[in-house]
JSON list of C-alpha atoms in Angstrom, two decimals:
[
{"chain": "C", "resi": 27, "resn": "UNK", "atom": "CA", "xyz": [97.67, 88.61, 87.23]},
{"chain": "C", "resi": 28, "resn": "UNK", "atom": "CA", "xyz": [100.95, 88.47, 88.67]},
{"chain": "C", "resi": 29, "resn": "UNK", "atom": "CA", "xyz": [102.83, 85.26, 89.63]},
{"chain": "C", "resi": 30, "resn": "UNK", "atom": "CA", "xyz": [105.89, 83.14, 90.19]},
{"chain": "C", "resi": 31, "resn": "UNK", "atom": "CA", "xyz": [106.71, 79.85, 89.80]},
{"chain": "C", "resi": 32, "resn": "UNK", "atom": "CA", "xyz": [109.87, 78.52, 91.38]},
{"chain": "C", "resi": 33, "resn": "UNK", "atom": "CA", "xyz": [111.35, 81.90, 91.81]},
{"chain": "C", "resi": 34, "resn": "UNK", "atom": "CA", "xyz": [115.09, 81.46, 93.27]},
{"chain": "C", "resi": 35, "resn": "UNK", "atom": "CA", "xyz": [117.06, 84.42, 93.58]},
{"chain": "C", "resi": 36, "resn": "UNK", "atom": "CA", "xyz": [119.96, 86.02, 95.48]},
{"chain": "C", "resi": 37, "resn": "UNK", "atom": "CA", "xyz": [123.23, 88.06, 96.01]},
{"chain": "C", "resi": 38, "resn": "UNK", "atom": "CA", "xyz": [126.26, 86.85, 94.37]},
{"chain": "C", "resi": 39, "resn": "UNK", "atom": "CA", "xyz": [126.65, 83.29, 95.52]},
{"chain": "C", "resi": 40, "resn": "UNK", "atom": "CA", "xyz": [124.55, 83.59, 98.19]},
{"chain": "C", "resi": 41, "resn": "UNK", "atom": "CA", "xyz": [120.69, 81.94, 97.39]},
{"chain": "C", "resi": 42, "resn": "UNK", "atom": "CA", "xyz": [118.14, 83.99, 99.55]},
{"chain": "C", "resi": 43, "resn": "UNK", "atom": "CA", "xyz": [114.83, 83.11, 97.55]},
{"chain": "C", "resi": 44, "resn": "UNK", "atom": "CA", "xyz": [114.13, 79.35, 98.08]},
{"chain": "C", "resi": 45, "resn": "UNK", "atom": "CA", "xyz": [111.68, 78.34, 95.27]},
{"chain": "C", "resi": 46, "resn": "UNK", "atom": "CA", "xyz": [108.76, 80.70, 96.18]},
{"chain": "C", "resi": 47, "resn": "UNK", "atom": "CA", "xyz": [105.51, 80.38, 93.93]},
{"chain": "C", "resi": 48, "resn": "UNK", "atom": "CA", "xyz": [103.01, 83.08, 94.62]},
{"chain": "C", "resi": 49, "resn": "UNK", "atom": "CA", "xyz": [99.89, 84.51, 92.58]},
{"chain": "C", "resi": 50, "resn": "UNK", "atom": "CA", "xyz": [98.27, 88.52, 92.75]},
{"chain": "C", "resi": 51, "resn": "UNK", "atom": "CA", "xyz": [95.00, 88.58, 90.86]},
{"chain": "C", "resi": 52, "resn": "UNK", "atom": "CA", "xyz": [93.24, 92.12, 90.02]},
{"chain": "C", "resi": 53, "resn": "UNK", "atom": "CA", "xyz": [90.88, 93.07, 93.13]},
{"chain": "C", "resi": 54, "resn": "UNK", "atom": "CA", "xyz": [92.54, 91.16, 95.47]},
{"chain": "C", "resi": 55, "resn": "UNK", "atom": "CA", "xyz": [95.44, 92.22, 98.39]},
{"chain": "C", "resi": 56, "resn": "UNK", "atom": "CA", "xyz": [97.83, 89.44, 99.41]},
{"chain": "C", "resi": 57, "resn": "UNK", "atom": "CA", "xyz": [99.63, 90.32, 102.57]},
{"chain": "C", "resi": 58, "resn": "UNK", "atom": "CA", "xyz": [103.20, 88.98, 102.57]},
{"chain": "C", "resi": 59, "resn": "UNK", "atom": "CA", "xyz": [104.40, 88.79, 106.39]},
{"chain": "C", "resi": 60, "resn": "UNK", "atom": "CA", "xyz": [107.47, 87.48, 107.82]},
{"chain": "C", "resi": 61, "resn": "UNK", "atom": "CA", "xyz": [110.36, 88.91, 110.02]},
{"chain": "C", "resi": 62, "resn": "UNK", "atom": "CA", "xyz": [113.19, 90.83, 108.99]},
{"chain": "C", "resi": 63, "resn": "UNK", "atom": "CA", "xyz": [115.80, 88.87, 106.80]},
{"chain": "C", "resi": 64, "resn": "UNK", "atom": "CA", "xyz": [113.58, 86.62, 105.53]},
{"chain": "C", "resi": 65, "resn": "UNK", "atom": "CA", "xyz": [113.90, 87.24, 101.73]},
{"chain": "C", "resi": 66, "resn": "UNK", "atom": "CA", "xyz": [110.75, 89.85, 101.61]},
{"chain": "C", "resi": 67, "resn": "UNK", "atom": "CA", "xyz": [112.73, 92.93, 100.21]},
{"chain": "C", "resi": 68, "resn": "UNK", "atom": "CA", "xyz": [114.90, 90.26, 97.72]},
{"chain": "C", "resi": 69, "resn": "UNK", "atom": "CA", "xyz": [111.43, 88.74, 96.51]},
{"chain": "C", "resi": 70, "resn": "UNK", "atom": "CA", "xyz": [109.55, 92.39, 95.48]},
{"chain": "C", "resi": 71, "resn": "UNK", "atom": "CA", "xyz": [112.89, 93.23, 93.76]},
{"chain": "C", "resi": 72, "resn": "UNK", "atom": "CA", "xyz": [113.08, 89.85, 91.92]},
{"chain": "C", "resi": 73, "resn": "UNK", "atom": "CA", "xyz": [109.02, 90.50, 91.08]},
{"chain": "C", "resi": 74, "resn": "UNK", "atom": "CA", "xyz": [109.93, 94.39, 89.44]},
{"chain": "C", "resi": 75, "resn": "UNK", "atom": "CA", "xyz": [113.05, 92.82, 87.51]},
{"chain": "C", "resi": 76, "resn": "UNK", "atom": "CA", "xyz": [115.37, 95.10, 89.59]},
{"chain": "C", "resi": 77, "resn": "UNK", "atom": "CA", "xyz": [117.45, 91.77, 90.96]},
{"chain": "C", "resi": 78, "resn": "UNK", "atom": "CA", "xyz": [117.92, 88.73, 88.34]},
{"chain": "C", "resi": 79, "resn": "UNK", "atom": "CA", "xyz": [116.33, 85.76, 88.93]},
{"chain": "C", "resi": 80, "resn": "UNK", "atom": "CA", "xyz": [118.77, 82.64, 88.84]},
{"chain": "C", "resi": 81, "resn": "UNK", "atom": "CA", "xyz": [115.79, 80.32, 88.71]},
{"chain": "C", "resi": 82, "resn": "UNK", "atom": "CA", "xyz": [112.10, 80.04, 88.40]},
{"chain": "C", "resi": 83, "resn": "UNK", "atom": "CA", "xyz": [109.47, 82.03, 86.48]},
{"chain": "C", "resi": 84, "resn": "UNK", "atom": "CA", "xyz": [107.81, 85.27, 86.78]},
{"chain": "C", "resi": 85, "resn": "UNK", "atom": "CA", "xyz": [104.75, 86.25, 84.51]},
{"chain": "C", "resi": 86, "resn": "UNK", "atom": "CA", "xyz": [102.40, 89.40, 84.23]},
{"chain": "C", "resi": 87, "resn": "UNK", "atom": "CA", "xyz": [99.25, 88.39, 82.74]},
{"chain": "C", "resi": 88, "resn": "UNK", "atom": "CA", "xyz": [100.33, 85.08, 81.25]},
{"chain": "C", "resi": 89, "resn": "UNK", "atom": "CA", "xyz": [103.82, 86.60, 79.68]},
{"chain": "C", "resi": 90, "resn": "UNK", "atom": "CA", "xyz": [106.89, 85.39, 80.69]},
{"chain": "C", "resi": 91, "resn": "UNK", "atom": "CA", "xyz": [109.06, 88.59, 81.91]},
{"chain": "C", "resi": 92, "resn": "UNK", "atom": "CA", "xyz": [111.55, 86.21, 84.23]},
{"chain": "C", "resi": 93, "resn": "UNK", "atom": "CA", "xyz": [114.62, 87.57, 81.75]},
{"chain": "C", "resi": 94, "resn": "UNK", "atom": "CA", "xyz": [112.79, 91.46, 81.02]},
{"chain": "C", "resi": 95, "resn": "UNK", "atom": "CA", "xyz": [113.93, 94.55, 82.49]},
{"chain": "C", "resi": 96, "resn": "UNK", "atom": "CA", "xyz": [111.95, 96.51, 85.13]},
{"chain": "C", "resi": 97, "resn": "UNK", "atom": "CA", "xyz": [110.83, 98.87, 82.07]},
{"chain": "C", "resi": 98, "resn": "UNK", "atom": "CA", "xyz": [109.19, 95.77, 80.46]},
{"chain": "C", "resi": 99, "resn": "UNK", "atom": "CA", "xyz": [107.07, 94.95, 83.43]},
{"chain": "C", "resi": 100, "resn": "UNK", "atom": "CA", "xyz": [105.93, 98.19, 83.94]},
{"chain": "C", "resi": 101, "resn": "UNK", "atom": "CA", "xyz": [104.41, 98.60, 80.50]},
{"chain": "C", "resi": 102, "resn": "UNK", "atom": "CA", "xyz": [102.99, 95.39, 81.29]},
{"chain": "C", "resi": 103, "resn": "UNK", "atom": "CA", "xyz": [101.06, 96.91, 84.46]},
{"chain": "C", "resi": 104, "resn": "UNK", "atom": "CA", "xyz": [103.44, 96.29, 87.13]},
{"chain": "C", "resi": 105, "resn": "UNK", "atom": "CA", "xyz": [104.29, 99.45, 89.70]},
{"chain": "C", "resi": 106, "resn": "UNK", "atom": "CA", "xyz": [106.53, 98.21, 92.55]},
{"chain": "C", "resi": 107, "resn": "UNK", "atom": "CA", "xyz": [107.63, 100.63, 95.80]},
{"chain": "C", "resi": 108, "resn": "UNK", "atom": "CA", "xyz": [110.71, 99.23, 97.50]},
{"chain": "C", "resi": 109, "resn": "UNK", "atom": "CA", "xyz": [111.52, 100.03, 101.46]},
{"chain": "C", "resi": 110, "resn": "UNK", "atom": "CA", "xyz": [114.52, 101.91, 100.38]},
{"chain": "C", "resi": 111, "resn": "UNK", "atom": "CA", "xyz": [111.38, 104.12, 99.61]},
{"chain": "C", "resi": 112, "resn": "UNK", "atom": "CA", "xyz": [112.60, 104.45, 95.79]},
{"chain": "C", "resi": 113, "resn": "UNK", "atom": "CA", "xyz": [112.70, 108.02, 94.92]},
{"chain": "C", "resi": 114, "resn": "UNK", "atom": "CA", "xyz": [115.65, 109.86, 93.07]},
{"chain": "C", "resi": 115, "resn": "UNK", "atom": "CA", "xyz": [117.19, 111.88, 96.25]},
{"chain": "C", "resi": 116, "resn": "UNK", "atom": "CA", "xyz": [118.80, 114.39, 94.30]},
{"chain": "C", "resi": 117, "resn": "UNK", "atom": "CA", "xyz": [115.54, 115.38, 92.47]},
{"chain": "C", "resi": 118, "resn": "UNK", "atom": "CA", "xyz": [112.91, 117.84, 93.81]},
{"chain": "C", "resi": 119, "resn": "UNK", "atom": "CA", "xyz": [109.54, 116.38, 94.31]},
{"chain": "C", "resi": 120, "resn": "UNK", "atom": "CA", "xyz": [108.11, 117.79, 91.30]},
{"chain": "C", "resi": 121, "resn": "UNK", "atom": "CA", "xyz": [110.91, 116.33, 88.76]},
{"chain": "C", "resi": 122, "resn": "UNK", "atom": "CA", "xyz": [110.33, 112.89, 91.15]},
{"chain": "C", "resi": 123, "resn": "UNK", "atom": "CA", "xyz": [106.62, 113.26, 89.43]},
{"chain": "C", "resi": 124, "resn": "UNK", "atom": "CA", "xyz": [107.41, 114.23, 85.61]},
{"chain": "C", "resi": 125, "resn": "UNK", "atom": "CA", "xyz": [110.05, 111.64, 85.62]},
{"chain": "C", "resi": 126, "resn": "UNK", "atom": "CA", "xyz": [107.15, 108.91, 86.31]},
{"chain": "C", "resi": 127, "resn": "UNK", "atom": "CA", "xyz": [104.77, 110.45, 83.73]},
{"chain": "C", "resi": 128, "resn": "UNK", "atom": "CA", "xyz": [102.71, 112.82, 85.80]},
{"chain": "C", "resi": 129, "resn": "UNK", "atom": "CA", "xyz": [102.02, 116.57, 84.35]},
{"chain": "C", "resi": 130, "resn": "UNK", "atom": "CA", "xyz": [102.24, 119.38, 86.04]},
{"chain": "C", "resi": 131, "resn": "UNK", "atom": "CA", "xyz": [98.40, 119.47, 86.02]},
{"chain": "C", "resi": 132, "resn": "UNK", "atom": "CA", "xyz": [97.99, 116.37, 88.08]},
{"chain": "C", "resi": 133, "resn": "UNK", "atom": "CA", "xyz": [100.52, 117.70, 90.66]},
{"chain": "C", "resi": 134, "resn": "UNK", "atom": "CA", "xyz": [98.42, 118.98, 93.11]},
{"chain": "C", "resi": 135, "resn": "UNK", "atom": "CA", "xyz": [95.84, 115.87, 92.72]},
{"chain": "C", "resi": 136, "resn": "UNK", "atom": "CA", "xyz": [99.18, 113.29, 93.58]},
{"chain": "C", "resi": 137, "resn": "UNK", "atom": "CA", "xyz": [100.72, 115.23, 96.52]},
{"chain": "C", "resi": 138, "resn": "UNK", "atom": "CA", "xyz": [97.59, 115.38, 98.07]},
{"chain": "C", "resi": 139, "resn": "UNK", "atom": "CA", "xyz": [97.31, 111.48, 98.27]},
{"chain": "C", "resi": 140, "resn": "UNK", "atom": "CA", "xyz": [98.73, 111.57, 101.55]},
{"chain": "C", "resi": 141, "resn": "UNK", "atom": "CA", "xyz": [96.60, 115.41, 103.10]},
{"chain": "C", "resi": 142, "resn": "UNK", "atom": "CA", "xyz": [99.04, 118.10, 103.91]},
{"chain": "C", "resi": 143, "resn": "UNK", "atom": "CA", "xyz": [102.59, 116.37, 103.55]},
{"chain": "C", "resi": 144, "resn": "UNK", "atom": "CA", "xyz": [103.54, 117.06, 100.73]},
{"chain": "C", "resi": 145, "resn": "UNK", "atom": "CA", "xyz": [101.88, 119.62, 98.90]},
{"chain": "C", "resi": 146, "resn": "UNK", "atom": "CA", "xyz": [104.17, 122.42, 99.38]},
{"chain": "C", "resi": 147, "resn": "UNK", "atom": "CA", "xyz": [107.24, 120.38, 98.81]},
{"chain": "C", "resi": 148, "resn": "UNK", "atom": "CA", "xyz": [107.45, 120.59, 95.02]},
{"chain": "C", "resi": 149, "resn": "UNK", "atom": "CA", "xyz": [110.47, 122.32, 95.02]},
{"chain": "C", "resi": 150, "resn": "UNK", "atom": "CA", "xyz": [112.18, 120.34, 98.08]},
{"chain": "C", "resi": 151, "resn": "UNK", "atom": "CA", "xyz": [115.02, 117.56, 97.00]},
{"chain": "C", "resi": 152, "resn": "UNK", "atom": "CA", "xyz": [112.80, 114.47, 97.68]},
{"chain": "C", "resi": 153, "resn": "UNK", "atom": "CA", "xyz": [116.65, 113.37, 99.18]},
{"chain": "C", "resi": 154, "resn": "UNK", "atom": "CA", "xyz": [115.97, 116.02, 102.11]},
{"chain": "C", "resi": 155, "resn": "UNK", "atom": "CA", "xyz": [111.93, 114.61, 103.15]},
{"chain": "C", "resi": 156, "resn": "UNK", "atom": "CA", "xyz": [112.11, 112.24, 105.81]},
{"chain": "C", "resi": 157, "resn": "UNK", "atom": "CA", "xyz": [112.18, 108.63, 105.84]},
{"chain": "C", "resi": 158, "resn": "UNK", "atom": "CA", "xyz": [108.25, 108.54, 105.83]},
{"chain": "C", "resi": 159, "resn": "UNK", "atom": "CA", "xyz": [107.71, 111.38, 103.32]},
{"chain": "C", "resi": 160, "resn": "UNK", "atom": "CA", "xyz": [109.70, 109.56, 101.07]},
{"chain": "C", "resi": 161, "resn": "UNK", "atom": "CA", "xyz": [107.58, 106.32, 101.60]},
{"chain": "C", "resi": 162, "resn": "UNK", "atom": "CA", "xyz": [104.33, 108.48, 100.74]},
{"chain": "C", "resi": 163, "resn": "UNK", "atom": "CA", "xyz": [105.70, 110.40, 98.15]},
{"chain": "C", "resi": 164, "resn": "UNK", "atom": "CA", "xyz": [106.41, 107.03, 96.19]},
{"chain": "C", "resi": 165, "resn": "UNK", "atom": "CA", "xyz": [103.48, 105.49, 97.28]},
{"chain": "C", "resi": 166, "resn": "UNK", "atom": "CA", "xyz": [101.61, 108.23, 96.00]},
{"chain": "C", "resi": 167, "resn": "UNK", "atom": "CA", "xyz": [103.12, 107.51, 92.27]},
{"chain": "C", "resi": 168, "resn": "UNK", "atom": "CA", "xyz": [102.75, 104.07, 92.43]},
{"chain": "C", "resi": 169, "resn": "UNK", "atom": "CA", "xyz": [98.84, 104.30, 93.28]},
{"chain": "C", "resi": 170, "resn": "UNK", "atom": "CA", "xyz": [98.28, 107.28, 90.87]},
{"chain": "C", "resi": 171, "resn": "UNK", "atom": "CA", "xyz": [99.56, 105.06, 88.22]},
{"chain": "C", "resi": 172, "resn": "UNK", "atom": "CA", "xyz": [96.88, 103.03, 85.87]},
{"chain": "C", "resi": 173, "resn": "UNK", "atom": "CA", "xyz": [98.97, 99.95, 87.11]},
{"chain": "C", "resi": 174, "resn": "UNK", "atom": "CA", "xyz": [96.97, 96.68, 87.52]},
{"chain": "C", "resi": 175, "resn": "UNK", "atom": "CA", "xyz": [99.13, 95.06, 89.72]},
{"chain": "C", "resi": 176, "resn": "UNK", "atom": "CA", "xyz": [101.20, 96.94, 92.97]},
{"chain": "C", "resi": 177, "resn": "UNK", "atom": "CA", "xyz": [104.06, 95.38, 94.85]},
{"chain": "C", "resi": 178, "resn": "UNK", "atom": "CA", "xyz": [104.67, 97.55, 97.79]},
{"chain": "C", "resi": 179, "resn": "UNK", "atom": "CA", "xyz": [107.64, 96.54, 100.41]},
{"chain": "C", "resi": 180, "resn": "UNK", "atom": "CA", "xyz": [106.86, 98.29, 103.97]},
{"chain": "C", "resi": 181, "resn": "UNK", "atom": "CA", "xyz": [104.88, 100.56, 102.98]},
{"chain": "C", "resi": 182, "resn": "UNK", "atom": "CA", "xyz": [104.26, 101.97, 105.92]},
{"chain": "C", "resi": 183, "resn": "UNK", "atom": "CA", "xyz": [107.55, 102.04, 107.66]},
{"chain": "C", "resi": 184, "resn": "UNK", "atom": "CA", "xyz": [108.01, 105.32, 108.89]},
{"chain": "C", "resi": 185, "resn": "UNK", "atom": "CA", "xyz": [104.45, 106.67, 108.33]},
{"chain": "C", "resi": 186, "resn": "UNK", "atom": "CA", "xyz": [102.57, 108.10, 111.35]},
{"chain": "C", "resi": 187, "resn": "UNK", "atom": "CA", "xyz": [99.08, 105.95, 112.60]},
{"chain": "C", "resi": 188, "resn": "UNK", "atom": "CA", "xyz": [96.67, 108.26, 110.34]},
{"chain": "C", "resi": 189, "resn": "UNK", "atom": "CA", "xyz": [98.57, 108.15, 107.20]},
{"chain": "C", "resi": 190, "resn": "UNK", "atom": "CA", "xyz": [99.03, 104.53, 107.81]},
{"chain": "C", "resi": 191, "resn": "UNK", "atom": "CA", "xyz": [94.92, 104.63, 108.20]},
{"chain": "C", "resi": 192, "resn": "UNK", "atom": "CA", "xyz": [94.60, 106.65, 105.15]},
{"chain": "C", "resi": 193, "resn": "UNK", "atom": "CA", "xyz": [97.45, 104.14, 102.93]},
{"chain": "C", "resi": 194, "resn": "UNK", "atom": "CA", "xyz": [94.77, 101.22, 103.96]},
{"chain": "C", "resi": 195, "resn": "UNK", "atom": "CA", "xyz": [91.82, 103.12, 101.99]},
{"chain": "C", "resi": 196, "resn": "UNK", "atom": "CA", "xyz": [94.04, 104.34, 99.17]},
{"chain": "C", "resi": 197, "resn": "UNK", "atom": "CA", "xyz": [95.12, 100.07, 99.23]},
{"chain": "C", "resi": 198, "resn": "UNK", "atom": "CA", "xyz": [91.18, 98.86, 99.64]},
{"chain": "C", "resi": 199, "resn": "UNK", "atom": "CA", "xyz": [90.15, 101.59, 97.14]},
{"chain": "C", "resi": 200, "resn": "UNK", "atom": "CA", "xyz": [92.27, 100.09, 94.94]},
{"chain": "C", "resi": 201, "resn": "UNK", "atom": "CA", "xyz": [90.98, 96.99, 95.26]},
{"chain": "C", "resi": 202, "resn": "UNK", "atom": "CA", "xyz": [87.51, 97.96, 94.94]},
{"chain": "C", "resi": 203, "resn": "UNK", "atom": "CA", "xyz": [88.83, 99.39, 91.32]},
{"chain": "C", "resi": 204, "resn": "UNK", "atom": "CA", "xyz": [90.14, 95.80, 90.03]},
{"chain": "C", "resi": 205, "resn": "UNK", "atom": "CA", "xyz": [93.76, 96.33, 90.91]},
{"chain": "C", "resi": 206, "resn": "UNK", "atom": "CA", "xyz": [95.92, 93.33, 92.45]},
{"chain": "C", "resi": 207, "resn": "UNK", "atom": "CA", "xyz": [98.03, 94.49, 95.17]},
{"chain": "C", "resi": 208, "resn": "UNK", "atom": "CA", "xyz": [101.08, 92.67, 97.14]},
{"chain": "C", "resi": 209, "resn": "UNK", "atom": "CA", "xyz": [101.05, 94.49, 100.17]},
{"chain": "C", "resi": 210, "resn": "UNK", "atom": "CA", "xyz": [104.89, 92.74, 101.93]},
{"chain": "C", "resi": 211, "resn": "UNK", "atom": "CA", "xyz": [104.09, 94.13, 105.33]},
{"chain": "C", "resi": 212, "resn": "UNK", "atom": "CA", "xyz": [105.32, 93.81, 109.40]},
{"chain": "C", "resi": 213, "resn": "UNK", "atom": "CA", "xyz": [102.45, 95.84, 110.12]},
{"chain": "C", "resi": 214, "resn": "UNK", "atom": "CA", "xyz": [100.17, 93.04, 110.93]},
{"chain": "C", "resi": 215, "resn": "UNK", "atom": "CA", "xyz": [96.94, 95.40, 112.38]},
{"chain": "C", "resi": 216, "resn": "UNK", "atom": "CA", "xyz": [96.71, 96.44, 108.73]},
{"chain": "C", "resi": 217, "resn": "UNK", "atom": "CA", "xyz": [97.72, 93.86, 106.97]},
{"chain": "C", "resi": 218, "resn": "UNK", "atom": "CA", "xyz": [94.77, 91.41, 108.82]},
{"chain": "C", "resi": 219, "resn": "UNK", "atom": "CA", "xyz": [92.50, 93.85, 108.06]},
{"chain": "C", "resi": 220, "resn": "UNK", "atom": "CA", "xyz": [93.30, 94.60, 104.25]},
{"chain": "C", "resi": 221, "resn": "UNK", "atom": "CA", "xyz": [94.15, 91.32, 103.33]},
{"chain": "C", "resi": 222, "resn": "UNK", "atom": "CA", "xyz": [92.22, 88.70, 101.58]},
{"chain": "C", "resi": 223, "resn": "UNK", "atom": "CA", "xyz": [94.89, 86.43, 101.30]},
{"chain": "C", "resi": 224, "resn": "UNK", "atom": "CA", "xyz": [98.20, 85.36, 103.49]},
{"chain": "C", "resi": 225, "resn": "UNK", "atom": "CA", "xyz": [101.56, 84.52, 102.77]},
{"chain": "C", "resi": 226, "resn": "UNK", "atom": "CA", "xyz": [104.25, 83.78, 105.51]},
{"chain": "C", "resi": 227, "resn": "UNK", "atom": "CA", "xyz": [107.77, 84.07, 104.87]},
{"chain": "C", "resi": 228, "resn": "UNK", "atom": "CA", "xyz": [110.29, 82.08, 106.65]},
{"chain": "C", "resi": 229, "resn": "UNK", "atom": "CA", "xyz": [114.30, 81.69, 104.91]},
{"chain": "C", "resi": 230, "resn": "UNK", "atom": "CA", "xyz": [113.27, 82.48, 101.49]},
{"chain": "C", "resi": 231, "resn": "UNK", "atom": "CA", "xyz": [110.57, 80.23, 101.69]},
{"chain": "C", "resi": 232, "resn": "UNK", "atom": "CA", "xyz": [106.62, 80.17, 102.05]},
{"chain": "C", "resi": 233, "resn": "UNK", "atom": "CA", "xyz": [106.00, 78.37, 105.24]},
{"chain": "C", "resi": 234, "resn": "UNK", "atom": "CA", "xyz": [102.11, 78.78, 104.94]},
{"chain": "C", "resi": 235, "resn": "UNK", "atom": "CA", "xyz": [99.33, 79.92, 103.00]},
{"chain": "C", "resi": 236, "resn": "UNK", "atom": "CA", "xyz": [95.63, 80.39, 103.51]},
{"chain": "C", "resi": 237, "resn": "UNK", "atom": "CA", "xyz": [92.58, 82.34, 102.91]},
{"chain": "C", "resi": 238, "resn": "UNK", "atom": "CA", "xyz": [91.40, 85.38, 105.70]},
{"chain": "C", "resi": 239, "resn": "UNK", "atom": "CA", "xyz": [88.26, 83.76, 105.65]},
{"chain": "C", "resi": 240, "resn": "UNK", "atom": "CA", "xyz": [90.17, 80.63, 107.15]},
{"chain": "C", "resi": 241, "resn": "UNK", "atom": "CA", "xyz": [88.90, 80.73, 111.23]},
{"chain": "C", "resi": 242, "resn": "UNK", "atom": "CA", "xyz": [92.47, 79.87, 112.24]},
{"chain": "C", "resi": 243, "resn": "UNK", "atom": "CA", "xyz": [94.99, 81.89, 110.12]},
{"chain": "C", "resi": 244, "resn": "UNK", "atom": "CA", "xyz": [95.20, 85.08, 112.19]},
{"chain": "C", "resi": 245, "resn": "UNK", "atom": "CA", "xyz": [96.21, 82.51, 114.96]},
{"chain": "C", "resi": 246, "resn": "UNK", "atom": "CA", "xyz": [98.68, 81.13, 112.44]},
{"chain": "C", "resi": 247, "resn": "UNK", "atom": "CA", "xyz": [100.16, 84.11, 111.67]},
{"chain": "C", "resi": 248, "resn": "UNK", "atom": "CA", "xyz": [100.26, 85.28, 115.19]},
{"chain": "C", "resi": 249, "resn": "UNK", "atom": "CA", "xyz": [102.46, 82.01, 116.07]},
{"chain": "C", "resi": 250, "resn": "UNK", "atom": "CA", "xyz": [104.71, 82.63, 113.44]},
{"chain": "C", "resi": 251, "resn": "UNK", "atom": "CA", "xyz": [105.72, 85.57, 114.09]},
{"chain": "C", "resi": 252, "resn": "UNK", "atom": "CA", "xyz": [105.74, 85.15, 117.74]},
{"chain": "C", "resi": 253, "resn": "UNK", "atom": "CA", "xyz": [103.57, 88.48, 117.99]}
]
């Protein structure tokens, strides 16, 4: 299980993360939803260790990791994807893959996550693959991990309507396998339908909570975000 407690955070002097507590347990998605500039992006890199937290407490499976690197949470089962899509630009996709553990053998298996895209790129500077490429290609790493929990920021921006169909079976597959995924979204269609549990982000703050199974929260969500 993932979670925070507290968790204040920013840029300098300037406080974006407001005291957010959240909790990802394996086999469950948690949709995080909230306009632009609400503290989504500063949260998932506060969660990976990539930004310091100036208050609060983040744990992965009951250890305390508020002061560890990002190295330290990912031995401890945490794979995050950030919507700067997170791959090293002046790599080609194949280093992209040996640098996050993967042999050459399970190549074929990983670029294949996504059908067709990126297959014959192995040799292509993952720098040069468009905006949504990149997204896939690091999605694909993150999900090919054995991570137990994912944090993945907009996953989808950029990503055509079938590979955003085929990203929400990769996400509910690995659901059904006992993974715990944080799925910070502002595509609402899939995040309603993925989603077992809602989060709404307003000024580095949660603003509201609630189970899918709740008859109102799609109608809270909707109001929200003024969809």
């Amino acid at each position: 299980m993932l979670a925070a407690v507290d968790l204040r955070s920013g840029y300098g002097s300037t406080q974006v993360l407001h005291g957010i507590s959240l909790t990802v347990a394996g086999g469950e998605i948690v949709a995080l939803l909230g306009r632009n500039g609400v503290g989504k992006t500063t949260l998932v890199k506060t969660l990976s260790g990539v930004l310091p937290a100036s208050a609060g407490r983040v744990t992965i499976d009951g250890v305390d990791v508020t002061r560890r690197p990002p190295s330290h949470r990912v031995g401890l089962g945490l794979r995050a994807t950030y919507q700067e899509r997170g791959v090293f630009a002046e790599l080609t996709v194949a280093d992209n893959l040996r640098l996050h553990g993967i042999a050459p053998s399970e190549e074929d298996r990983i670029l294949e996550t996504f059908p067709g895209w990126l297959s014959d790129r192995r040799s292509q500077l993952a720098g040069t693959l468009s905006g949504g490429e990149q997204k896939m290609l690091a999605a694909a790493i993150a999900l090919s991990s054995d991570a137990g929990i994912l944090v993945l920021d907009e996953p989808t921006e950029g990503l055509q309507p079938t590979n955003v169909d085929v990203l929400g079976s990769l996400l509910d597959a690995a659901r059904s396998a006992g993974r715990g995924v944080l799925l910070v979204e502002q595509h609402v269609a899939l995040a309603t339908r993925l989603a077992d549990r809602f989060l709404l982000a307003e000024k580095g703050e949660i603003v509201d909570r609630g189970d899918a199974a709740e008859p109102d929260i799609r109608q809270r969500i909707s109001d929200r975000l003024a969809l």
